[in-house]
C-alpha positions in Angstrom: -16.7 36.3 -20.1 -14.3 35.3 -22.9 -12.6 37.7 -25.3 -13.2 38.0 -29.0 -10.4 38.0 -31.6 -10.1 38.6 -35.3 -7.5 37.1 -37.5 -5.3 39.6 -39.3 -3.4 38.6 -42.5 -0.5 40.7 -43.6 -0.4 40.9 -47.4 0.6 43.1 -50.3 -2.9 43.4 -52.0 -5.5 43.3 -49.2 -8.5 44.0 -51.4 -7.7 41.3 -53.9 -6.8 38.7 -51.2 -10.0 39.6 -49.3 -12.0 39.0 -52.5 -10.3 35.6 -53.0 -10.9 34.5 -49.4 -14.5 35.8 -49.4 -15.2 33.6 -52.5 -13.3 30.6 -51.0 -15.2 30.7 -47.7 -18.5 31.9 -49.2 -18.2 34.9 -47.0 -18.7 38.6 -47.9 -16.4 41.6 -48.1 -17.3 44.2 -45.5 -18.6 47.3 -47.2 -16.6 50.4 -46.5 -18.4 53.8 -46.0 -17.4 56.1 -48.8 -19.0 59.1 -47.2 -17.0 58.5 -44.0 -13.8 58.1 -46.0 -14.5 61.4 -47.9 -15.3 63.2 -44.6 -12.0 62.0 -43.0 -10.1 63.5 -46.0 -12.1 66.7 -46.0 -11.4 67.2 -42.2 -7.7 66.5 -42.7 -7.6 63.2 -40.8 -6.7 61.3 -43.9 -5.3 61.9 -47.3 -6.3 60.8 -50.8 -3.2 58.6 -51.1 -4.5 56.5 -48.2 -7.5 55.5 -50.4 -8.0 53.8 -53.7 -10.9 52.7 -55.9 -11.6 49.0 -55.8 -14.5 47.6 -57.9 -15.8 51.1 -58.4 -15.9 52.0 -54.7 -13.7 54.3 -52.7 -11.9 52.2 -50.0 -9.1 52.5 -47.5 -5.9 51.4 -49.4 -4.3 49.5 -46.5 -7.1 47.2 -45.3 -10.2 45.1 -46.1 -12.2 42.7 -44.0 -14.5 39.7 -44.7 -17.0 37.9 -42.6 -19.9 35.6 -43.0 -22.8 37.3 -44.8 -25.2 36.7 -42.0 -22.9 38.7 -39.7 -22.4 41.8 -42.0 -24.7 43.9 -39.9 -23.4 42.7 -36.6 -21.4 45.3 -34.6 -19.2 42.7 -32.9 -19.0 39.8 -35.4 -17.9 36.4 -34.0 -15.9 35.7 -37.1 -13.8 38.2 -39.1 -10.7 38.2 -41.2 -8.9 41.4 -41.7 -6.4 41.8 -44.6 -3.8 44.6 -44.2 -0.8 45.7 -46.1 2.7 44.8 -44.9 5.9 46.3 -46.2 7.7 43.0 -46.7 6.8 39.9 -48.7 6.2 36.6 -47.0 9.4 34.6 -46.9 9.0 31.7 -44.4 6.3 29.2 -43.4 3.5 30.6 -41.3 3.6 29.8 -37.6 -0.2 30.0 -37.5 -2.6 28.9 -40.2 -6.3 28.0 -40.5 -8.1 24.8 -41.5 -11.0 25.0 -43.8 -13.6 22.3 -43.1 -15.1 21.3 -46.4 -18.3 20.0 -44.8 -18.1 16.7 -46.6 -17.0 18.0 -50.0 -14.2 16.0 -51.7 -10.9 17.6 -50.8 -9.3 16.7 -54.2 -12.1 18.4 -56.1 -11.8 21.5 -53.9 -8.0 21.4 -54.3 -8.4 21.6 -58.1 -10.9 24.4 -57.8 -8.6 26.4 -55.5 -5.6 25.8 -57.8 -7.7 27.1 -60.7 -8.3 30.3 -58.7 -4.6 30.9 -57.8 -3.9 28.7 -54.8 -0.9 26.4 -54.7 -0.9 22.8 -53.5 1.9 22.2 -51.0 1.5 18.7 -49.6 -0.9 16.1 -48.3 -0.6 14.8 -44.7 -2.6 12.4 -42.5 -3.0 11.4 -38.9 -4.8 8.1 -38.4 -7.8 8.0 -40.7 -7.9 11.8 -41.2 -6.0 13.4 -44.1 -5.8 16.9 -45.5 -4.1 19.0 -48.1 -2.0 21.9 -47.2 -2.3 24.8 -49.6 -1.1 28.4 -50.1 -3.4 31.3 -51.1 -2.3 33.6 -53.9 0.1 35.5 -51.6 1.6 32.3 -50.2 -0.2 32.1 -46.8 -0.7 28.4 -45.8 -4.0 26.8 -45.0 -5.4 23.3 -44.9 -8.5 21.8 -46.4 -10.2 18.7 -45.1 
C-alpha cells in the first residue's frame, strides 16, 4: 500500500495565501473548529496569541489548509495543501513546485487573471510542442500553468 502525502507551503500569511490558492484551484479552505480551539485555550493547551480572527472566524494563527470541495468531509483526503508560517521570507528559487493543468483553458488568459489577483509572471518555456508559463504566487512561490 502506498503512502499519502500533503504538500506544505511555508509562508508569512497562511490564511491569505490559502484563500488565494483555494480561489486559483477552485478548491475550498478547510473549516477550523472554533469550539475545539476555544476548548484548547480553556484547558491550557493553547493560548489566545496562537489564534486570530480571519473572515469573522476564530482560527489557528500559524496554519490553514485547502482541498478540493468534494473532499472536505474526507478524513484522509487524497489532495491537501497546508500553508504554515515560517520565520524567514522566501529568498531563492523553489526546489519543488507544482504545475497547474488548465484543462484546455488558454494559458495567456489565465496568466492575465492570475496577475490581476497578485501573481507574478516569471518566464515562458517549452519542450517540443508543449509550452508553459512559470509564475509566482503573492508570496513568491513558483508554479507553472499549462
